[in-house]
Amino acid sequence: MQRTTARASARSGRAAAAAYAYRTGNAEVLAELGLDYGELRASEDPIDVTRQIVSAVCGPLPDGTIEDEEERRAPR
């Protein structure tokens, strides 16, 4: 599937709306994306919260992404 500017813009807008909803405590908007505000707030890992929001908006990333490569190379 080819990326388009319109599709990328729409996803970016939804991600920004979800991030704003999280920041302002708008559980209803998050629920529309299948996210639970209480669970997100309970997380102590902001990267995990971001991942959950991005996954809800864009879907899960396939194997072999740049992020996977970075995780493999990151010092532990």
The first five atom37 places (N, CA, C, CB, O) and aatype in JSON, in Angstrom:
{
  "aatype": [12, 5, 1, 16, 16, 0, 1, 0, 15, 0, 1, 15, 7, 1, 0, 0, 0, 0, 0, 18, 0, 18, 1, 16, 7, 2, 0, 6, 19, 10, 0, 6, 10, 7, 10, 3, 18, 7, 6, 10, 1, 0, 15, 6, 3, 14, 9, 3, 19, 16, 1, 5, 9, 19, 15, 0, 19, 4, 7, 14, 10, 14, 3, 7, 16, 9, 6, 3, 6, 6, 6, 1, 1, 0, 14, 1],
  "atom_mask": [
    [1, 1, 1, 1, 1],
    [1, 1, 1, 1, 1],
    [1, 1, 1, 1, 1],
    [1, 1, 1, 1, 1],
    [1, 1, 1, 1, 1],
    [1, 1, 1, 1, 1],
    [1, 1, 1, 1, 1],
    [1, 1, 1, 1, 1],
    [1, 1, 1, 1, 1],
    [1, 1, 1, 1, 1],
    [1, 1, 1, 1, 1],
    [1, 1, 1, 1, 1],
    [1, 1, 1, 0, 1],
    [1, 1, 1, 1, 1],
    [1, 1, 1, 1, 1],
    [1, 1, 1, 1, 1],
    [1, 1, 1, 1, 1],
    [1, 1, 1, 1, 1],
    [1, 1, 1, 1, 1],
    [1, 1, 1, 1, 1],
    [1, 1, 1, 1, 1],
    [1, 1, 1, 1, 1],
    [1, 1, 1, 1, 1],
    [1, 1, 1, 1, 1],
    [1, 1, 1, 0, 1],
    [1, 1, 1, 1, 1],
    [1, 1, 1, 1, 1],
    [1, 1, 1, 1, 1],
    [1, 1, 1, 1, 1],
    [1, 1, 1, 1, 1],
    [1, 1, 1, 1, 1],
    [1, 1, 1, 1, 1],
    [1, 1, 1, 1, 1],
    [1, 1, 1, 0, 1],
    [1, 1, 1, 1, 1],
    [1, 1, 1, 1, 1],
    [1, 1, 1, 1, 1],
    [1, 1, 1, 0, 1],
    [1, 1, 1, 1, 1],
    [1, 1, 1, 1, 1],
    [1, 1, 1, 1, 1],
    [1, 1, 1, 1, 1],
    [1, 1, 1, 1, 1],
    [1, 1, 1, 1, 1],
    [1, 1, 1, 1, 1],
    [1, 1, 1, 1, 1],
    [1, 1, 1, 1, 1],
    [1, 1, 1, 1, 1],
    [1, 1, 1, 1, 1],
    [1, 1, 1, 1, 1],
    [1, 1, 1, 1, 1],
    [1, 1, 1, 1, 1],
    [1, 1, 1, 1, 1],
    [1, 1, 1, 1, 1],
    [1, 1, 1, 1, 1],
    [1, 1, 1, 1, 1],
    [1, 1, 1, 1, 1],
    [1, 1, 1, 1, 1],
    [1, 1, 1, 0, 1],
    [1, 1, 1, 1, 1],
    [1, 1, 1, 1, 1],
    [1, 1, 1, 1, 1],
    [1, 1, 1, 1, 1],
    [1, 1, 1, 0, 1],
    [1, 1, 1, 1, 1],
    [1, 1, 1, 1, 1],
    [1, 1, 1, 1, 1],
    [1, 1, 1, 1, 1],
    [1, 1, 1, 1, 1],
    [1, 1, 1, 1, 1],
    [1, 1, 1, 1, 1],
    [1, 1, 1, 1, 1],
    [1, 1, 1, 1, 1],
    [1, 1, 1, 1, 1],
    [1, 1, 1, 1, 1],
    [1, 1, 1, 1, 1]
  ],
  "atom_positions": [
    [[0.85, -1.17, 0.0], [0.0, 0.0, 0.0], [0.89, 1.24, 0.0], [-0.96, 0.0, 1.22], [1.79, 1.38, 0.83]],
    [[0.64, 2.12, -0.92], [1.46, 3.32, -1.06], [0.99, 4.39, -0.09], [1.41, 3.84, -2.5], [-0.21, 4.56, 0.14]],
    [[1.94, 5.1, 0.47], [1.61, 6.2, 1.39], [1.17, 7.41, 0.58], [2.82, 6.56, 2.3], [1.69, 7.68, -0.5]],
    [[0.21, 8.13, 1.12], [-0.22, 9.37, 0.49], [-0.15, 10.48, 1.52], [-1.65, 9.23, -0.09], [-0.19, 10.24, 2.73]],
    [[-0.05, 11.69, 1.03], [0.0, 12.84, 1.93], [-1.28, 12.94, 2.73], [0.24, 14.13, 1.13], [-1.25, 13.23, 3.93]],
    [[-2.41, 12.7, 2.09], [-3.7, 12.8, 2.79], [-3.8, 11.76, 3.9], [-4.86, 12.63, 1.81], [-4.24, 12.07, 5.01]],
    [[-3.39, 10.53, 3.6], [-3.45, 9.47, 4.61], [-2.51, 9.77, 5.77], [-3.11, 8.11, 3.98], [-2.89, 9.62, 6.93]],
    [[-1.3, 10.2, 5.46], [-0.34, 10.52, 6.51], [-0.83, 11.69, 7.35], [1.03, 10.85, 5.9], [-0.68, 11.69, 8.57]],
    [[-1.42, 12.69, 6.71], [-1.93, 13.85, 7.45], [-3.08, 13.45, 8.36], [-2.39, 14.94, 6.47], [-3.18, 13.92, 9.49]],
    [[-3.95, 12.58, 7.87], [-5.09, 12.14, 8.69], [-4.6, 11.36, 9.91], [-6.04, 11.26, 7.85], [-5.09, 11.57, 11.02]],
    [[-3.65, 10.48, 9.7], [-3.11, 9.72, 10.83], [-2.39, 10.63, 11.82], [-2.15, 8.63, 10.34], [-2.53, 10.47, 13.03]],
    [[-1.64, 11.57, 11.3], [-0.94, 12.51, 12.17], [-1.93, 13.32, 13.0], [-0.05, 13.46, 11.35], [-1.71, 13.55, 14.19]],
    [[-3.02, 13.73, 12.38], [-4.05, 14.47, 13.09], [-4.69, 13.64, 14.18], [0.0, 0.0, 0.0], [-4.93, 14.14, 15.28]],
    [[-4.98, 12.37, 13.88], [-5.57, 11.49, 14.9], [-4.58, 11.24, 16.04], [-6.0, 10.14, 14.27], [-4.97, 11.2, 17.21]],
    [[-3.32, 11.07, 15.7], [-2.31, 10.86, 16.74], [-2.19, 12.09, 17.63], [-0.94, 10.53, 16.12], [-2.1, 11.97, 18.86]],
    [[-2.19, 13.26, 17.03], [-2.12, 14.5, 17.82], [-3.36, 14.66, 18.69], [-1.98, 15.73, 16.89], [-3.26, 15.07, 19.85]],
    [[-4.53, 14.32, 18.15], [-5.76, 14.4, 18.93], [-5.73, 13.42, 20.1], [-6.98, 14.12, 18.04], [-6.18, 13.74, 21.2]],
    [[-5.2, 12.23, 19.87], [-5.1, 11.23, 20.93], [-4.12, 11.69, 22.01], [-4.67, 9.88, 20.37], [-4.39, 11.55, 23.2]],
    [[-3.0, 12.24, 21.59], [-2.02, 12.73, 22.56], [-2.62, 13.88, 23.38], [-0.73, 13.21, 21.85], [-2.41, 13.95, 24.6]],
    [[-3.35, 14.76, 22.73], [-3.99, 15.87, 23.44], [-5.06, 15.34, 24.39], [-4.6, 16.88, 22.43], [-5.2, 15.82, 25.51]],
    [[-5.82, 14.35, 23.94], [-6.85, 13.75, 24.79], [-6.22, 13.12, 26.03], [-7.66, 12.7, 24.0], [-6.75, 13.24, 27.13]],
    [[-5.1, 12.46, 25.84], [-4.4, 11.87, 26.98], [-3.94, 12.97, 27.94], [-3.19, 11.04, 26.51], [-4.12, 12.86, 29.15]],
    [[-3.36, 14.0, 27.39], [-2.82, 15.11, 28.2], [-3.92, 15.82, 28.99], [-2.1, 16.13, 27.3], [-3.71, 16.23, 30.13]],
    [[-5.12, 15.95, 28.37], [-6.21, 16.69, 29.01], [-7.2, 15.79, 29.73], [-6.94, 17.5, 27.97], [-8.16, 16.27, 30.32]],
    [[-6.96, 14.47, 29.69], [-7.84, 13.55, 30.41], [-9.14, 13.26, 29.72], [0.0, 0.0, 0.0], [-10.13, 12.91, 30.38]],
    [[-9.18, 13.38, 28.41], [-10.41, 13.12, 27.66], [-10.52, 11.64, 27.34], [-10.44, 13.96, 26.37], [-10.11, 11.18, 26.27]],
    [[-11.08, 10.9, 28.28], [-11.19, 9.44, 28.15], [-12.08, 9.04, 26.99], [-11.72, 8.84, 29.44], [-11.88, 7.98, 26.4]],
    [[-13.06, 9.86, 26.66], [-14.0, 9.53, 25.59], [-13.29, 9.44, 24.23], [-15.12, 10.57, 25.52], [-13.51, 8.5, 23.47]],
    [[-12.45, 10.41, 23.93], [-11.7, 10.39, 22.67], [-10.78, 9.19, 22.62], [-10.9, 11.69, 22.49], [-10.68, 8.53, 21.58]],
    [[-10.11, 8.9, 23.72], [-9.22, 7.75, 23.76], [-9.99, 6.45, 23.59], [-8.44, 7.72, 25.07], [-9.53, 5.53, 22.92]],
    [[-11.17, 6.37, 24.19], [-12.0, 5.17, 24.06], [-12.41, 4.94, 22.61], [-13.25, 5.28, 24.95], [-12.53, 3.79, 22.17]],
    [[-12.63, 6.01, 21.86], [-12.98, 5.88, 20.44], [-11.86, 5.2, 19.66], [-13.28, 7.25, 19.83], [-12.1, 4.59, 18.62]],
    [[-10.63, 5.31, 20.16], [-9.49, 4.66, 19.52], [-9.19, 3.3, 20.14], [-8.26, 5.55, 19.63], [-8.23, 2.63, 19.74]],
    [[-10.01, 2.9, 21.1], [-9.79, 1.61, 21.75], [-8.78, 1.67, 22.87], [0.0, 0.0, 0.0], [-8.25, 0.64, 23.29]],
    [[-8.51, 2.87, 23.37], [-7.54, 3.05, 24.46], [-8.26, 3.33, 25.76], [-6.55, 4.19, 24.13], [-9.31, 3.97, 25.78]],
    [[-7.7, 2.85, 26.85], [-8.26, 3.08, 28.17], [-7.43, 4.13, 28.88], [-8.32, 1.76, 28.99], [-6.24, 3.92, 29.14]],
    [[-8.04, 5.25, 29.2], [-7.32, 6.35, 29.82], [-6.68, 5.93, 31.15], [-8.26, 7.53, 30.05], [-5.53, 6.27, 31.43]],
    [[-7.43, 5.19, 31.96], [-6.91, 4.74, 33.25], [-5.67, 3.88, 33.11], [0.0, 0.0, 0.0], [-4.72, 4.02, 33.87]],
    [[-5.69, 2.97, 32.13], [-4.52, 2.11, 31.9], [-3.32, 2.93, 31.42], [-4.87, 1.01, 30.88], [-2.19, 2.7, 31.84]],
    [[-3.59, 3.89, 30.53], [-2.5, 4.73, 30.05], [-1.89, 5.53, 31.2], [-2.99, 5.67, 28.94], [-0.67, 5.63, 31.3]],
    [[-2.73, 6.09, 32.05], [-2.24, 6.89, 33.18], [-1.47, 6.03, 34.18], [-3.4, 7.59, 33.87], [-0.56, 6.52, 34.85]],
    [[-1.84, 4.77, 34.29], [-1.18, 3.88, 35.24], [0.22, 3.48, 34.77], [-2.03, 2.63, 35.46], [1.05, 3.06, 35.58]],
    [[0.46, 3.61, 33.48], [1.78, 3.24, 32.95], [2.82, 4.23, 33.44], [1.76, 3.19, 31.41], [2.61, 5.44, 33.44]],
    [[3.95, 3.7, 33.86], [5.05, 4.56, 34.31], [6.06, 4.79, 33.19], [5.74, 3.95, 35.52], [7.09, 5.42, 33.42]],
    [[5.77, 4.3, 32.01], [6.68, 4.4, 30.87], [6.06, 5.26, 29.77], [7.03, 2.99, 30.33], [5.18, 4.79, 29.05]],
    [[6.51, 6.51, 29.63], [5.91, 7.39, 28.62], [6.12, 6.87, 27.19], [6.5, 8.77, 28.75], [5.32, 7.16, 26.31]],
    [[7.18, 6.12, 26.96], [7.41, 5.55, 25.63], [6.35, 4.5, 25.34], [8.83, 4.94, 25.53], [5.88, 4.41, 24.2]],
    [[5.97, 3.72, 26.34], [4.92, 2.72, 26.16], [3.58, 3.4, 25.85], [4.79, 1.85, 27.41], [2.83, 2.94, 24.99]],
    [[3.3, 4.48, 26.54], [2.06, 5.23, 26.27], [2.06, 5.72, 24.82], [1.9, 6.43, 27.26], [1.06, 5.6, 24.11]],
    [[3.17, 6.28, 24.4], [3.3, 6.77, 23.02], [3.11, 5.63, 22.04], [4.66, 7.43, 22.81], [2.4, 5.78, 21.04]],
    [[3.73, 4.5, 22.31], [3.6, 3.33, 21.43], [2.15, 2.88, 21.32], [4.46, 2.18, 21.95], [1.68, 2.54, 20.23]],
    [[1.45, 2.87, 22.44], [0.05, 2.45, 22.42], [-0.8, 3.41, 21.59], [-0.5, 2.38, 23.85], [-1.66, 2.97, 20.83]],
    [[-0.55, 4.71, 21.72], [-1.3, 5.7, 20.94], [-1.0, 5.53, 19.46], [-0.96, 7.13, 21.4], [-1.92, 5.51, 18.64]],
    [[0.26, 5.41, 19.11], [0.64, 5.26, 17.7], [0.06, 3.97, 17.14], [2.17, 5.27, 17.54], [-0.42, 3.96, 16.01]],
    [[0.11, 2.91, 17.9], [-0.44, 1.63, 17.44], [-1.94, 1.72, 17.22], [-0.12, 0.53, 18.44], [-2.47, 1.16, 16.26]],
    [[-2.64, 2.43, 18.11], [-4.09, 2.58, 17.97], [-4.43, 3.39, 16.72], [-4.68, 3.26, 19.21], [-5.44, 3.12, 16.06]],
    [[-3.6, 4.37, 16.4], [-3.86, 5.23, 15.24], [-3.4, 4.59, 13.93], [-3.18, 6.58, 15.43], [-4.11, 4.62, 12.93]],
    [[-2.21, 4.02, 13.95], [-1.58, 3.53, 12.71], [-1.62, 2.02, 12.55], [-0.17, 3.99, 12.66], [-1.33, 1.51, 11.47]],
    [[-1.96, 1.32, 13.6], [-1.89, -0.13, 13.57], [-0.5, -0.57, 13.98], [0.0, 0.0, 0.0], [0.42, 0.24, 14.05]],
    [[-0.35, -1.86, 14.25], [0.96, -2.35, 14.68], [1.98, -2.24, 13.55], [0.86, -3.8, 15.15], [1.64, -2.38, 12.38]],
    [[3.22, -1.99, 13.93], [4.29, -1.91, 12.94], [4.72, -3.31, 12.54], [5.49, -1.11, 13.49], [4.77, -4.2, 13.39]],
    [[5.02, -3.52, 11.27], [5.47, -4.84, 10.85], [6.88, -5.12, 11.34], [5.41, -4.96, 9.32], [7.61, -4.2, 11.72]],
    [[7.27, -6.38, 11.34], [8.64, -6.74, 11.7], [9.6, -6.1, 10.71], [8.83, -8.29, 11.72], [9.26, -5.85, 9.56]],
    [[10.79, -5.83, 11.2], [11.82, -5.29, 10.32], [11.77, -3.78, 10.18], [0.0, 0.0, 0.0], [12.34, -3.24, 9.23]],
    [[11.12, -3.1, 11.09], [11.06, -1.65, 11.02], [12.36, -1.05, 11.54], [9.86, -1.11, 11.82], [13.19, -1.75, 12.13]],
    [[12.53, 0.21, 11.32], [13.7, 0.91, 11.86], [13.73, 0.79, 13.37], [13.69, 2.4, 11.44], [14.8, 0.63, 13.96]],
    [[12.56, 0.86, 14.01], [12.51, 0.74, 15.47], [13.03, -0.62, 15.92], [11.08, 0.95, 15.98], [13.76, -0.7, 16.91]],
    [[12.65, -1.67, 15.21], [13.16, -3.01, 15.57], [14.67, -3.03, 15.47], [12.55, -4.09, 14.65], [15.34, -3.57, 16.35]],
    [[15.21, -2.46, 14.42], [16.66, -2.43, 14.23], [17.33, -1.64, 15.35], [17.02, -1.82, 12.86], [18.37, -2.05, 15.87]],
    [[16.75, -0.51, 15.73], [17.31, 0.3, 16.81], [17.29, -0.45, 18.13], [16.56, 1.61, 16.95], [18.24, -0.37, 18.91]],
    [[16.21, -1.2, 18.4], [16.14, -1.97, 19.63], [17.2, -3.06, 19.66], [14.74, -2.58, 19.79], [17.77, -3.34, 20.71]],
    [[17.46, -3.68, 18.53], [18.48, -4.73, 18.47], [19.87, -4.17, 18.75], [18.46, -5.41, 17.12], [20.7, -4.85, 19.35]],
    [[20.13, -2.94, 18.33], [21.46, -2.35, 18.47], [21.65, -1.57, 19.77], [21.73, -1.44, 17.3], [22.78, -1.22, 20.13]],
    [[20.57, -1.28, 20.48], [20.66, -0.48, 21.69], [21.4, -1.24, 22.78], [19.26, -0.07, 22.18], [21.17, -2.43, 22.98]],
    [[22.3, -0.56, 23.49], [23.02, -1.22, 24.58], [22.03, -1.59, 25.68], [24.15, -0.32, 25.14], [21.06, -0.88, 25.94]],
    [[22.3, -2.7, 26.31], [21.39, -3.16, 27.38], [22.06, -3.07, 28.71], [20.93, -4.6, 27.14], [21.47, -3.41, 29.73]]
  ]
}
